[in-house]
PDB file of C-alpha atoms in Angstrom:
ATOM      1  CA  MET A  22     -14.023 -32.891 -24.203  1.00 94.00           C
ATOM      2  CA  TRP A  23     -11.460 -30.484 -25.379  1.00 96.00           C
ATOM      3  CA  ARG A  24      -8.851 -33.659 -25.530  1.00 97.00           C
ATOM      4  CA  PRO A  25      -9.151 -33.842 -29.236  1.00 97.00           C
ATOM      5  CA  PHE A  26      -8.451 -30.067 -30.188  1.00 97.00           C
ATOM      6  CA  PHE A  27      -5.962 -29.170 -27.589  1.00 96.00           C
ATOM      7  CA  GLN A  28      -3.922 -32.864 -27.665  1.00 96.00           C
ATOM      8  CA  PRO A  29      -1.672 -31.960 -30.779  1.00 96.00           C
ATOM      9  CA  TYR A  30      -0.579 -28.423 -29.262  1.00 97.00           C
ATOM     10  CA  HIS A  31       0.806 -27.139 -25.875  1.00 98.00           C
ATOM     11  CA  LEU A  32      -0.308 -25.571 -22.943  1.00 98.00           C
ATOM     12  CA  ILE A  33       0.428 -23.778 -20.521  1.00 98.00           C
ATOM     13  CA  ILE A  34      -1.409 -23.322 -17.242  1.00 96.00           C
ATOM     14  CA  VAL A  35      -1.341 -20.303 -14.944  1.00 96.00           C
ATOM     15  CA  GLN A  36      -2.214 -21.221 -11.775  1.00 94.00           C
ATOM     16  CA  ASP A  37      -4.481 -18.066 -10.036  1.00 88.00           C
ATOM     17  CA  GLY A  38      -4.929 -19.159  -6.669  1.00 87.00           C
ATOM     18  CA  ASP A  39      -2.443 -21.011  -3.798  1.00 92.00           C
ATOM     19  CA  PRO A  40       0.501 -22.387  -4.873  1.00 94.00           C
ATOM     20  CA  SER A  41       0.484 -24.825  -2.572  1.00 95.00           C
ATOM     21  CA  LYS A  42      -2.450 -26.631  -4.115  1.00 95.00           C
ATOM     22  CA  THR A  43      -1.257 -28.778  -6.742  1.00 92.00           C
ATOM     23  CA  ILE A  44      -3.237 -29.296 -10.266  1.00 91.00           C
ATOM     24  CA  LYS A  45      -3.611 -32.355 -11.271  1.00 92.00           C
ATOM     25  CA  VAL A  46      -3.580 -32.238 -15.767  1.00 94.00           C
ATOM     26  CA  PRO A  47      -5.244 -35.639 -17.034  1.00 94.00           C
ATOM     27  CA  GLU A  48      -2.803 -37.509 -19.110  1.00 95.00           C
ATOM     28  CA  GLY A  49      -1.034 -37.242 -22.456  1.00 96.00           C
ATOM     29  CA  PHE A  50      -1.560 -33.117 -22.941  1.00 97.00           C
ATOM     30  CA  ASP A  51       2.074 -31.470 -23.695  1.00 97.00           C
ATOM     31  CA  TYR A  52       2.192 -28.613 -20.911  1.00 97.00           C
ATOM     32  CA  GLU A  53       3.433 -26.474 -18.482  1.00 97.00           C
ATOM     33  CA  LEU A  54       2.152 -25.819 -15.253  1.00 97.00           C
ATOM     34  CA  TYR A  55       3.385 -21.831 -14.023  1.00 98.00           C
ATOM     35  CA  ASN A  56       1.946 -20.717 -10.169  1.00 97.00           C
ATOM     36  CA  ARG A  57       2.234 -17.551  -8.275  1.00 96.00           C
ATOM     37  CA  ASN A  58       6.304 -19.050  -6.410  1.00 97.00           C
ATOM     38  CA  ASP A  59       7.234 -19.973 -10.147  1.00 98.00           C
ATOM     39  CA  ILE A  60       6.253 -16.468 -11.083  1.00 98.00           C
ATOM     40  CA  ASN A  61       7.792 -14.639  -8.522  1.00 97.00           C
ATOM     41  CA  ARG A  62      11.198 -16.923  -9.278  1.00 98.00           C
ATOM     42  CA  ILE A  63      10.452 -15.588 -12.826  1.00 98.00           C
ATOM     43  CA  LEU A  64      10.351 -12.904 -12.732  1.00 98.00           C
ATOM     44  CA  GLY A  65      11.815 -11.046  -9.599  1.00 98.00           C
ATOM     45  CA  PRO A  66      10.643  -8.006  -8.192  1.00 98.00           C
ATOM     46  CA  LYS A  67       8.766  -7.517 -11.941  1.00 98.00           C
ATOM     47  CA  ALA A  68       6.466  -9.737 -10.475  1.00 98.00           C
ATOM     48  CA  SER A  69       4.283  -6.929  -9.606  1.00 97.00           C
ATOM     49  CA  CYS A  70       3.182  -6.470 -12.487  1.00 98.00           C
ATOM     50  CA  ILE A  71       1.165  -9.788 -12.786  1.00 98.00           C
ATOM     51  CA  SER A  72      -2.149  -9.834 -11.195  1.00 97.00           C
ATOM     52  CA  PHE A  73      -2.858 -11.938  -8.296  1.00 94.00           C
ATOM     53  CA  LYS A  74      -5.485 -13.535  -7.440  1.00 91.00           C
ATOM     54  CA  ASP A  75      -7.980 -13.019 -10.591  1.00 93.00           C
ATOM     55  CA  SER A  76      -7.226 -13.962 -14.119  1.00 93.00           C
ATOM     56  CA  ALA A  77      -5.525 -11.443 -14.892  1.00 97.00           C
ATOM     57  CA  CYS A  78      -2.659 -13.867 -14.293  1.00 97.00           C
ATOM     58  CA  ARG A  79      -2.830 -15.804 -17.988  1.00 98.00           C
ATOM     59  CA  CYS A  80      -1.076 -13.071 -19.306  1.00 98.00           C
ATOM     60  CA  PHE A  81       2.162 -14.474 -17.742  1.00 98.00           C
ATOM     61  CA  GLY A  82       1.269 -16.891 -20.289  1.00 98.00           C
ATOM     62  CA  TYR A  83       1.433 -14.957 -22.613  1.00 98.00           C
ATOM     63  CA  MET A  84       5.179 -13.256 -21.736  1.00 98.00           C
ATOM     64  CA  VAL A  85       6.532 -17.202 -21.583  1.00 98.00           C
ATOM     65  CA  SER A  86       5.075 -18.591 -24.098  1.00 98.00           C
ATOM     66  CA  LYS A  87       7.617 -18.799 -27.358  1.00 96.00           C
ATOM     67  CA  LYS A  88       4.667 -20.069 -30.252  1.00 98.00           C
ATOM     68  CA  LYS A  89       3.434 -17.358 -32.780  1.00 98.00           C
ATOM     69  CA  TYR A  90      -0.782 -18.263 -32.378  1.00 98.00           C
ATOM     70  CA  ILE A  91      -1.926 -17.862 -28.942  1.00 98.00           C
ATOM     71  CA  PHE A  92      -5.807 -19.123 -27.455  1.00 98.00           C
ATOM     72  CA  THR A  93      -6.634 -18.153 -24.000  1.00 98.00           C
ATOM     73  CA  ILE A  94      -9.548 -19.433 -22.901  1.00 96.00           C
ATOM     74  CA  ASP A  95     -10.996 -19.472 -19.107  1.00 94.00           C
ATOM     75  CA  ASP A  96     -10.978 -23.183 -17.151  1.00 91.00           C
ATOM     76  CA  ASP A  97     -15.547 -22.564 -17.317  1.00 95.00           C
ATOM     77  CA  CYS A  98     -15.439 -23.268 -21.004  1.00 97.00           C
ATOM     78  CA  PHE A  99     -16.398 -26.181 -23.032  1.00 98.00           C
ATOM     79  CA  VAL A 100     -16.978 -27.220 -26.325  1.00 98.00           C
ATOM     80  CA  ALA A 101     -20.018 -25.899 -28.193  1.00 98.00           C
ATOM     81  CA  LYS A 102     -22.204 -27.228 -30.658  1.00 98.00           C
ATOM     82  CA  ASP A 103     -22.837 -25.254 -33.873  1.00 98.00           C
ATOM     83  CA  PRO A 104     -27.290 -25.938 -35.099  1.00 98.00           C
ATOM     84  CA  SER A 105     -26.712 -29.001 -36.718  1.00 98.00           C
ATOM     85  CA  GLY A 106     -25.219 -30.686 -33.235  1.00 98.00           C
ATOM     86  CA  LYS A 107     -21.856 -30.807 -34.571  1.00 98.00           C
ATOM     87  CA  ALA A 108     -18.725 -30.079 -31.807  1.00 98.00           C
ATOM     88  CA  ILE A 109     -17.019 -26.557 -32.777  1.00 98.00           C
ATOM     89  CA  ASN A 110     -12.792 -26.763 -33.677  1.00 98.00           C
ATOM     90  CA  ALA A 111     -12.481 -23.346 -31.629  1.00 98.00           C
ATOM     91  CA  LEU A 112      -8.832 -23.726 -32.563  1.00 98.00           C
ATOM     92  CA  GLU A 113      -9.509 -24.338 -35.462  1.00 98.00           C
ATOM     93  CA  GLN A 114     -11.778 -20.925 -36.721  1.00 98.00           C
ATOM     94  CA  HIS A 115      -9.665 -18.731 -34.507  1.00 98.00           C
ATOM     95  CA  ILE A 116      -6.201 -19.874 -36.844  1.00 98.00           C
ATOM     96  CA  LYS A 117      -8.950 -19.524 -40.199  1.00 98.00           C
ATOM     97  CA  ASN A 118      -9.806 -15.796 -38.634  1.00 98.00           C
ATOM     98  CA  LEU A 119      -5.970 -14.757 -38.005  1.00 98.00           C
ATOM     99  CA  LEU A 120      -4.676 -16.635 -40.784  1.00 98.00           C
ATOM    100  CA  SER A 121      -6.943 -14.558 -43.318  1.00 98.00           C
ATOM    101  CA  PRO A 122      -6.684 -10.684 -43.734  1.00 98.00           C
ATOM    102  CA  SER A 123      -8.874  -8.215 -41.690  1.00 98.00           C
ATOM    103  CA  THR A 124     -10.406  -5.546 -43.364  1.00 98.00           C
ATOM    104  CA  PRO A 125     -10.795  -2.251 -41.069  1.00 98.00           C
ATOM    105  CA  PHE A 126     -10.831   0.222 -43.200  1.00 98.00           C
ATOM    106  CA  PHE A 127     -14.342  -0.146 -45.525  1.00 98.00           C
ATOM    107  CA  PHE A 128     -16.692  -2.380 -43.589  1.00 98.00           C
ATOM    108  CA  ASN A 129     -18.293  -5.430 -45.828  1.00 98.00           C
ATOM    109  CA  THR A 130     -21.700  -5.890 -45.403  1.00 97.00           C
ATOM    110  CA  LEU A 131     -21.283  -9.577 -46.177  1.00 97.00           C
ATOM    111  CA  TYR A 132     -19.153  -9.560 -43.052  1.00 97.00           C
ATOM    112  CA  ASP A 133     -16.045 -11.492 -43.524  1.00 98.00           C
ATOM    113  CA  PRO A 134     -14.944 -11.567 -47.191  1.00 98.00           C
ATOM    114  CA  PHE A 135     -12.043 -13.977 -46.918  1.00 97.00           C
ATOM    115  CA  ARG A 136     -14.493 -16.990 -45.839  1.00 96.00           C
ATOM    116  CA  GLU A 137     -15.552 -19.790 -47.551  1.00 94.00           C
ATOM    117  CA  GLY A 138     -18.842 -18.100 -49.762  1.00 95.00           C
ATOM    118  CA  ALA A 139     -17.972 -14.741 -49.677  1.00 97.00           C
ATOM    119  CA  ASP A 140     -16.873 -11.876 -51.295  1.00 98.00           C
ATOM    120  CA  PHE A 141     -16.196  -8.407 -51.338  1.00 98.00           C
ATOM    121  CA  VAL A 142     -19.438  -6.568 -52.143  1.00 98.00           C
ATOM    122  CA  ARG A 143     -20.482  -4.190 -55.173  1.00 98.00           C
ATOM    123  CA  GLY A 144     -18.828  -0.598 -54.478  1.00 98.00           C
ATOM    124  CA  TYR A 145     -15.963  -1.970 -52.225  1.00 98.00           C
ATOM    125  CA  PRO A 146     -12.741  -0.423 -52.968  1.00 98.00           C
ATOM    126  CA  PHE A 147     -10.146  -2.469 -54.865  1.00 98.00           C
ATOM    127  CA  SER A 148      -7.542  -0.447 -53.221  1.00 98.00           C
ATOM    128  CA  LEU A 149      -8.958  -1.379 -50.450  1.00 98.00           C
ATOM    129  CA  ARG A 150      -9.344  -5.821 -51.054  1.00 98.00           C
ATOM    130  CA  GLU A 151      -5.973  -6.879 -49.910  1.00 98.00           C
ATOM    131  CA  GLY A 152      -7.027  -5.633 -46.118  1.00 98.00           C
ATOM    132  CA  VAL A 153      -4.193  -5.996 -43.346  1.00 98.00           C
ATOM    133  CA  PRO A 154      -2.424  -8.918 -41.069  1.00 98.00           C
ATOM    134  CA  THR A 155      -5.690  -9.901 -38.669  1.00 98.00           C
ATOM    135  CA  ALA A 156      -3.758  -9.539 -35.084  1.00 99.00           C
ATOM    136  CA  ALA A 157      -6.531 -10.930 -32.731  1.00 99.00           C
ATOM    137  CA  SER A 158      -9.550 -13.338 -33.214  1.00 99.00           C
ATOM    138  CA  HIS A 159     -12.208 -12.989 -30.486  1.00 98.00           C
ATOM    139  CA  GLY A 160     -15.185 -15.385 -29.650  1.00 98.00           C
ATOM    140  CA  LEU A 161     -17.977 -15.478 -28.595  1.00 98.00           C
ATOM    141  CA  TRP A 162     -20.125 -18.178 -25.919  1.00 98.00           C
ATOM    142  CA  LEU A 163     -23.144 -19.899 -26.397  1.00 98.00           C
ATOM    143  CA  ASN A 164     -25.478 -20.754 -23.074  1.00 98.00           C
ATOM    144  CA  ILE A 165     -24.200 -18.044 -20.244  1.00 97.00           C
ATOM    145  CA  PRO A 166     -23.394 -14.687 -21.892  1.00 97.00           C
ATOM    146  CA  ASP A 167     -20.836 -11.991 -20.413  1.00 97.00           C
ATOM    147  CA  TYR A 168     -22.304  -9.838 -19.450  1.00 97.00           C
ATOM    148  CA  ASP A 169     -21.187  -7.205 -16.233  1.00 97.00           C
ATOM    149  CA  ALA A 170     -23.398  -7.831 -12.520  1.00 97.00           C
ATOM    150  CA  PRO A 171     -26.118  -4.949 -12.996  1.00 97.00           C
ATOM    151  CA  THR A 172     -27.570  -6.842 -16.285  1.00 97.00           C
ATOM    152  CA  GLN A 173     -26.749 -10.382 -14.268  1.00 97.00           C
ATOM    153  CA  LEU A 174     -28.885  -9.381 -11.261  1.00 97.00           C
ATOM    154  CA  VAL A 175     -31.805  -8.393 -14.163  1.00 97.00           C
ATOM    155  CA  LYS A 176     -31.773 -10.620 -16.005  1.00 97.00           C
ATOM    156  CA  PRO A 177     -30.295 -14.034 -13.911  1.00 95.00           C
ATOM    157  CA  LEU A 178     -32.297 -16.617 -16.224  1.00 95.00           C
ATOM    158  CA  GLU A 179     -30.592 -15.035 -19.376  1.00 97.00           C
ATOM    159  CA  ARG A 180     -29.366 -17.333 -21.609  1.00 97.00           C
ATOM    160  CA  ASN A 181     -27.801 -16.648 -25.171  1.00 97.00           C
ATOM    161  CA  THR A 182     -29.400 -20.076 -27.304  1.00 97.00           C
ATOM    162  CA  ARG A 183     -28.635 -17.471 -30.949  1.00 97.00           C
ATOM    163  CA  TYR A 184     -25.808 -18.936 -32.594  1.00 98.00           C
ATOM    164  CA  VAL A 185     -24.702 -16.229 -35.481  1.00 98.00           C
ATOM    165  CA  ASP A 186     -22.567 -17.910 -38.151  1.00 98.00           C
ATOM    166  CA  ALA A 187     -20.198 -14.752 -39.215  1.00 98.00           C
ATOM    167  CA  VAL A 188     -16.421 -12.955 -38.683  1.00 98.00           C
ATOM    168  CA  LEU A 189     -16.437  -9.534 -39.035  1.00 98.00           C
ATOM    169  CA  THR A 190     -13.722  -7.142 -38.669  1.00 98.00           C
ATOM    170  CA  ILE A 191     -13.956  -4.364 -36.202  1.00 98.00           C
ATOM    171  CA  PRO A 192     -13.499  -1.416 -37.543  1.00 98.00           C
ATOM    172  CA  LYS A 193     -10.917   0.992 -37.203  1.00 98.00           C
ATOM    173  CA  GLY A 194     -11.432   3.696 -34.637  1.00 98.00           C
ATOM    174  CA  THR A 195     -14.249   1.616 -33.015  1.00 98.00           C
ATOM    175  CA  LEU A 196     -13.608   0.230 -29.675  1.00 98.00           C
ATOM    176  CA  PHE A 197     -15.108  -3.104 -28.251  1.00 98.00           C
ATOM    177  CA  PRO A 198     -15.176  -4.915 -25.476  1.00 98.00           C
ATOM    178  CA  MET A 199     -12.676  -7.837 -25.461  1.00 98.00           C
ATOM    179  CA  CYS A 200     -13.341 -11.108 -23.122  1.00 98.00           C
ATOM    180  CA  GLY A 201     -10.556 -13.077 -22.404  1.00 98.00           C
ATOM    181  CA  MET A 202     -12.638 -16.068 -21.765  1.00 97.00           C
ATOM    182  CA  ASN A 203     -12.134 -17.084 -25.711  1.00 98.00           C
ATOM    183  CA  LEU A 204      -9.840 -15.245 -27.449  1.00 98.00           C
ATOM    184  CA  ALA A 205      -6.278 -16.085 -29.632  1.00 98.00           C
ATOM    185  CA  PHE A 206      -3.829 -13.670 -31.024  1.00 98.00           C
ATOM    186  CA  ASN A 207      -0.857 -13.979 -32.844  1.00 98.00           C
ATOM    187  CA  ARG A 208       1.717 -13.295 -30.914  1.00 98.00           C
ATOM    188  CA  GLU A 209       4.962 -11.709 -33.121  1.00 98.00           C
ATOM    189  CA  LEU A 210       1.771  -8.890 -34.232  1.00 98.00           C
ATOM    190  CA  ILE A 211       0.652  -7.822 -30.655  1.00 98.00           C
ATOM    191  CA  GLY A 212       1.980  -9.870 -28.004  1.00 98.00           C
ATOM    192  CA  PRO A 213       3.150  -6.853 -26.046  1.00 98.00           C
ATOM    193  CA  ALA A 214       0.179  -5.729 -26.000  1.00 98.00           C
ATOM    194  CA  MET A 215      -1.566  -8.193 -24.168  1.00 98.00           C
ATOM    195  CA  TYR A 216      -1.160  -7.006 -20.722  1.00 98.00           C
ATOM    196  CA  PHE A 217      -4.018  -7.921 -18.649  1.00 98.00           C
ATOM    197  CA  GLY A 218      -3.823  -5.404 -15.244  1.00 98.00           C
ATOM    198  CA  LEU A 219      -3.522  -4.760 -12.402  1.00 98.00           C
ATOM    199  CA  MET A 220      -6.536  -6.454 -11.220  1.00 97.00           C
ATOM    200  CA  GLY A 221      -7.566  -8.750  -8.244  1.00 91.00           C
ATOM    201  CA  ASP A 222      -6.047  -9.351  -4.292  1.00 92.00           C
ATOM    202  CA  GLY A 223      -4.417  -5.923  -3.202  1.00 95.00           C
ATOM    203  CA  GLN A 224      -6.678  -4.331  -6.613  1.00 97.00           C
ATOM    204  CA  PRO A 225      -9.615  -1.792  -6.279  1.00 97.00           C
ATOM    205  CA  ILE A 226     -10.493  -3.526  -9.227  1.00 97.00           C
ATOM    206  CA  GLY A 227     -11.625  -6.479 -11.436  1.00 96.00           C
ATOM    207  CA  ARG A 228     -13.383  -8.070 -13.986  1.00 96.00           C
ATOM    208  CA  TYR A 229     -11.609  -5.600 -16.053  1.00 98.00           C
ATOM    209  CA  ASP A 230      -8.507  -7.026 -17.095  1.00 98.00           C
ATOM    210  CA  ASP A 231      -9.534  -8.407 -20.529  1.00 98.00           C
ATOM    211  CA  MET A 232     -11.263  -5.010 -20.996  1.00 98.00           C
ATOM    212  CA  TRP A 233      -8.016  -3.070 -20.546  1.00 98.00           C
ATOM    213  CA  ALA A 234      -6.055  -5.261 -22.728  1.00 98.00           C
ATOM    214  CA  GLY A 235      -8.463  -5.552 -25.363  1.00 98.00           C
ATOM    215  CA  TRP A 236      -8.451  -1.573 -25.957  1.00 98.00           C
ATOM    216  CA  CYS A 237      -4.838  -0.919 -25.288  1.00 98.00           C
ATOM    217  CA  THR A 238      -5.280  -3.370 -28.470  1.00 98.00           C
ATOM    218  CA  LYS A 239      -7.322  -2.482 -29.929  1.00 99.00           C
ATOM    219  CA  VAL A 240      -5.756   1.910 -29.854  1.00 98.00           C
ATOM    220  CA  ILE A 241      -1.896   0.178 -30.928  1.00 98.00           C
ATOM    221  CA  CYS A 242      -3.357  -2.204 -34.233  1.00 98.00           C
ATOM    222  CA  ASP A 243      -4.949   0.358 -35.771  1.00 98.00           C
ATOM    223  CA  HIS A 244      -2.035   2.657 -35.132  1.00 98.00           C
ATOM    224  CA  LEU A 245      -0.138   0.363 -36.557  1.00 98.00           C
ATOM    225  CA  GLY A 246      -2.456  -1.157 -39.265  1.00 98.00           C
ATOM    226  CA  LEU A 247      -3.124  -4.244 -38.071  1.00 98.00           C
ATOM    227  CA  GLY A 248      -6.965  -6.538 -37.641  1.00 98.00           C
ATOM    228  CA  VAL A 249      -9.499  -7.479 -34.762  1.00 99.00           C
ATOM    229  CA  LYS A 250     -11.875  -9.915 -35.926  1.00 98.00           C
ATOM    230  CA  THR A 251     -15.222 -11.251 -33.745  1.00 98.00           C
ATOM    231  CA  GLY A 252     -17.350 -13.582 -33.887  1.00 98.00           C
ATOM    232  CA  LEU A 253     -16.620 -17.466 -34.790  1.00 98.00           C
ATOM    233  CA  PRO A 254     -16.232 -19.386 -33.384  1.00 98.00           C
ATOM    234  CA  TYR A 255     -18.033 -20.058 -30.199  1.00 98.00           C
ATOM    235  CA  ILE A 256     -17.124 -22.026 -26.897  1.00 98.00           C
ATOM    236  CA  PHE A 257     -19.891 -23.240 -24.245  1.00 98.00           C
ATOM    237  CA  HIS A 258     -19.564 -21.224 -20.916  1.00 98.00           C
ATOM    238  CA  SER A 259     -20.744 -23.550 -18.673  1.00 97.00           C
ATOM    239  CA  LYS A 260     -21.506 -21.499 -15.360  1.00 93.00           C
ATOM    240  CA  ALA A 261     -22.159 -17.926 -14.131  1.00 91.00           C
ATOM    241  CA  SER A 262     -19.626 -16.140 -11.550  1.00 93.00           C
ATOM    242  CA  ASN A 263     -21.696 -15.280  -8.535  1.00 96.00           C
ATOM    243  CA  PRO A 264     -23.443 -11.018  -9.349  1.00 96.00           C
ATOM    244  CA  PHE A 265     -23.338  -9.668  -5.687  1.00 96.00           C
ATOM    245  CA  VAL A 266     -18.665 -11.549  -6.141  1.00 96.00           C
ATOM    246  CA  ASN A 267     -18.943  -9.272  -9.183  1.00 96.00           C
ATOM    247  CA  LEU A 268     -20.386  -6.106  -8.465  1.00 96.00           C
ATOM    248  CA  ARG A 269     -17.969  -5.844  -5.677  1.00 96.00           C
ATOM    249  CA  LYS A 270     -15.077  -6.092  -8.370  1.00 96.00           C
ATOM    250  CA  GLU A 271     -16.669  -4.541 -10.653  1.00 97.00           C
ATOM    251  CA  TYR A 272     -18.243  -0.715  -9.146  1.00 96.00           C
ATOM    252  CA  LYS A 273     -15.435   0.898  -9.470  1.00 97.00           C
ATOM    253  CA  GLY A 274     -15.098  -0.007 -13.246  1.00 97.00           C
ATOM    254  CA  ILE A 275     -17.971   0.937 -14.379  1.00 97.00           C
ATOM    255  CA  TYR A 276     -18.184   3.597 -12.639  1.00 97.00           C
ATOM    256  CA  TRP A 277     -14.210   4.501 -14.397  1.00 98.00           C
ATOM    257  CA  GLN A 278     -15.033   3.194 -17.464  1.00 97.00           C
ATOM    258  CA  GLU A 279     -16.884   6.396 -18.480  1.00 98.00           C
ATOM    259  CA  GLU A 280     -13.407   8.057 -18.728  1.00 98.00           C
ATOM    260  CA  ILE A 281     -11.505   5.290 -19.512  1.00 98.00           C
ATOM    261  CA  ILE A 282     -13.777   5.255 -22.934  1.00 98.00           C
ATOM    262  CA  PRO A 283     -13.369   8.798 -24.055  1.00 98.00           C
ATOM    263  CA  PHE A 284      -9.956   7.973 -22.657  1.00 98.00           C
ATOM    264  CA  PHE A 285      -8.854   5.683 -25.322  1.00 98.00           C
ATOM    265  CA  GLN A 286     -10.882   7.045 -28.116  1.00 98.00           C
ATOM    266  CA  GLN A 287      -8.997  10.042 -28.218  1.00 98.00           C
ATOM    267  CA  ALA A 288      -5.136   8.414 -28.271  1.00 98.00           C
ATOM    268  CA  VAL A 289      -3.010   8.512 -30.875  1.00 98.00           C
ATOM    269  CA  LEU A 290      -0.088   7.730 -30.761  1.00 98.00           C
ATOM    270  CA  PRO A 291       3.298   9.470 -32.294  1.00 98.00           C
ATOM    271  CA  LYS A 292       4.084   8.348 -35.628  1.00 97.00           C
ATOM    272  CA  ASP A 293       7.772   6.807 -34.236  1.00 98.00           C
ATOM    273  CA  CYS A 294       5.741   4.432 -32.399  1.00 98.00           C
ATOM    274  CA  THR A 295       6.855   1.769 -34.826  1.00 98.00           C
ATOM    275  CA  THR A 296       6.746  -1.138 -33.117  1.00 98.00           C
ATOM    276  CA  VAL A 297       4.092  -2.634 -30.251  1.00 98.00           C
ATOM    277  CA  PRO A 298       6.873  -1.606 -27.393  1.00 98.00           C
ATOM    278  CA  LYS A 299       7.124   1.224 -28.235  1.00 98.00           C
ATOM    279  CA  CYS A 300       4.113   2.159 -28.950  1.00 98.00           C
ATOM    280  CA  TYR A 301       2.684   0.557 -25.370  1.00 98.00           C
ATOM    281  CA  ILE A 302       4.818   2.678 -23.445  1.00 98.00           C
ATOM    282  CA  GLU A 303       3.536   5.498 -24.856  1.00 98.00           C
ATOM    283  CA  LEU A 304       0.019   4.568 -23.993  1.00 98.00           C
ATOM    284  CA  ALA A 305       1.218   4.003 -20.907  1.00 98.00           C
ATOM    285  CA  LYS A 306       2.710   7.312 -20.143  1.00 98.00           C
ATOM    286  CA  GLN A 307      -0.437   9.580 -21.797  1.00 98.00           C
ATOM    287  CA  VAL A 308      -2.867   7.360 -19.032  1.00 98.00           C
ATOM    288  CA  LYS A 309      -0.491   8.340 -15.968  1.00 98.00           C
ATOM    289  CA  GLU A 310      -1.119  11.864 -17.471  1.00 98.00           C
ATOM    290  CA  LYS A 311      -5.405  11.717 -18.233  1.00 98.00           C
ATOM    291  CA  LEU A 312      -6.383   9.194 -15.990  1.00 98.00           C
ATOM    292  CA  SER A 313      -4.360  10.108 -12.776  1.00 98.00           C
ATOM    293  CA  LYS A 314      -6.632  12.707 -11.838  1.00 97.00           C
ATOM    294  CA  VAL A 315      -9.432   9.495 -11.939  1.00 98.00           C
ATOM    295  CA  ASP A 316      -8.046   8.212  -9.181  1.00 98.00           C
ATOM    296  CA  PRO A 317      -4.481   7.406  -8.337  1.00 98.00           C
ATOM    297  CA  TYR A 318      -4.959   3.896  -9.311  1.00 98.00           C
ATOM    298  CA  PHE A 319      -3.780   4.765 -12.752  1.00 98.00           C
ATOM    299  CA  ASP A 320      -1.010   6.170 -11.711  1.00 98.00           C
ATOM    300  CA  LYS A 321      -0.445   2.130 -10.850  1.00 98.00           C
ATOM    301  CA  LEU A 322      -1.074   0.304 -13.568  1.00 98.00           C
ATOM    302  CA  ALA A 323       0.597   3.067 -15.523  1.00 98.00           C
ATOM    303  CA  ASP A 324       3.739   2.076 -14.128  1.00 98.00           C
ATOM    304  CA  ALA A 325       2.760  -1.831 -13.582  1.00 98.00           C
ATOM    305  CA  MET A 326       2.319  -1.373 -17.716  1.00 98.00           C
ATOM    306  CA  VAL A 327       5.603   0.095 -18.048  1.00 98.00           C
ATOM    307  CA  THR A 328       7.403  -2.456 -16.436  1.00 98.00           C
ATOM    308  CA  TRP A 329       5.308  -5.527 -18.153  1.00 98.00           C
ATOM    309  CA  ILE A 330       7.195  -4.319 -20.941  1.00 98.00           C
ATOM    310  CA  GLU A 331       9.990  -4.574 -19.752  1.00 98.00           C
ATOM    311  CA  ALA A 332       9.958  -8.293 -18.032  1.00 98.00           C
ATOM    312  CA  TRP A 333       8.247  -8.872 -21.386  1.00 98.00           C
ATOM    313  CA  ASP A 334      11.374  -7.668 -23.050  1.00 97.00           C
ATOM    314  CA  GLU A 335      13.723  -9.784 -20.644  1.00 97.00           C
ATOM    315  CA  LEU A 336      12.465 -12.652 -21.176  1.00 97.00           C
ATOM    316  CA  ASN A 337      11.853 -12.136 -24.770  1.00 96.00           C
ATOM    317  CA  PRO A 338      15.382 -10.422 -26.173  1.00 90.00           C
ATOM    318  CA  ILE A 339      15.254 -10.825 -29.602  1.00 68.00           C
ATOM    319  CA  GLY A 340      12.877  -8.542 -30.262  1.00 49.00           C
ATOM    320  CA  PRO A 341       9.509  -8.039 -32.362  1.00 48.00           C
ATOM    321  CA  VAL A 342       8.670  -8.995 -36.132  1.00 51.00           C
ATOM    322  CA  PRO A 343       7.794  -6.085 -38.380  1.00 52.00           C
ATOM    323  CA  ASN A 344       4.398  -5.063 -37.685  1.00 55.00           C
ATOM    324  CA  GLY A 345       1.775  -4.285 -40.754  1.00 50.00           C
ATOM    325  CA  LYS A 346       2.404  -1.101 -42.498  1.00 48.00           C
ATOM    326  CA  ALA A 347       1.642   1.595 -40.142  1.00 42.00           C
ATOM    327  CA  ALA A 348      -1.939   3.781 -41.031  1.00 40.00           C
TER     328      ALA A 348
END
């Protein structure tokens, strides 16, 4: 299903399970495949920051990629159809979202003013109409919604059939739950912030990898004057994961997030944090200072955040390009 959309592009496949198993990739694709042995070989001791047996390992692909734009997708996501029955080119819509500015400082009631058939409404300040660079594009899902385990348990048959033809900028100062199964971002603008944390094997928590990356990314985007969009494109999410397994992975996160969210809402980055790596190291410092009291896990996570940036810098020695103006 994805062949017509993915074949023109370079694929990075990160294998999150047993490295002795061989993944067969269909012919005709330009791809790199990495398993745990490759990650250990390339990163050495710093491989400790990459999760094992968890989808969080995908962020290793972000680190080794040399492309400006990254689209990340789960293995159970297929091509969705719009209401007319036409196959949705998710990648094309993500790139449209990323190439047009965001408007995080003032909400436009016609949503994305840069989409065809829309514009800034009456009363929108002209001084803000230029917008800011878009760092991330967060897509949605038809069929199986991205619910947590308690919601899955009480709504086992719920399916999302609603196609909302809208893209909007998430306002400055507003956090959101970022799902990594249909996500694109500008690696040059925000790449080092897209760390999916320590999850899965040997960790007390799972299924919060993309959430953690989303909270860090949004705080940094707000600080650097960058935008995040959500809405189109849709993909078709084919299967629901087991809610009881999910509950075991999530239950600490569901409890902890009541303290994590206020931490990110109140996080302030100093003016001298002018690049994403600097912002991320500062966030790691604040995580260690303020969240370690919640659980010793956050002490370990803060250290892994620093290791991630060190590993990123080793594999990408040129350094980041200038970001949007600080806000």
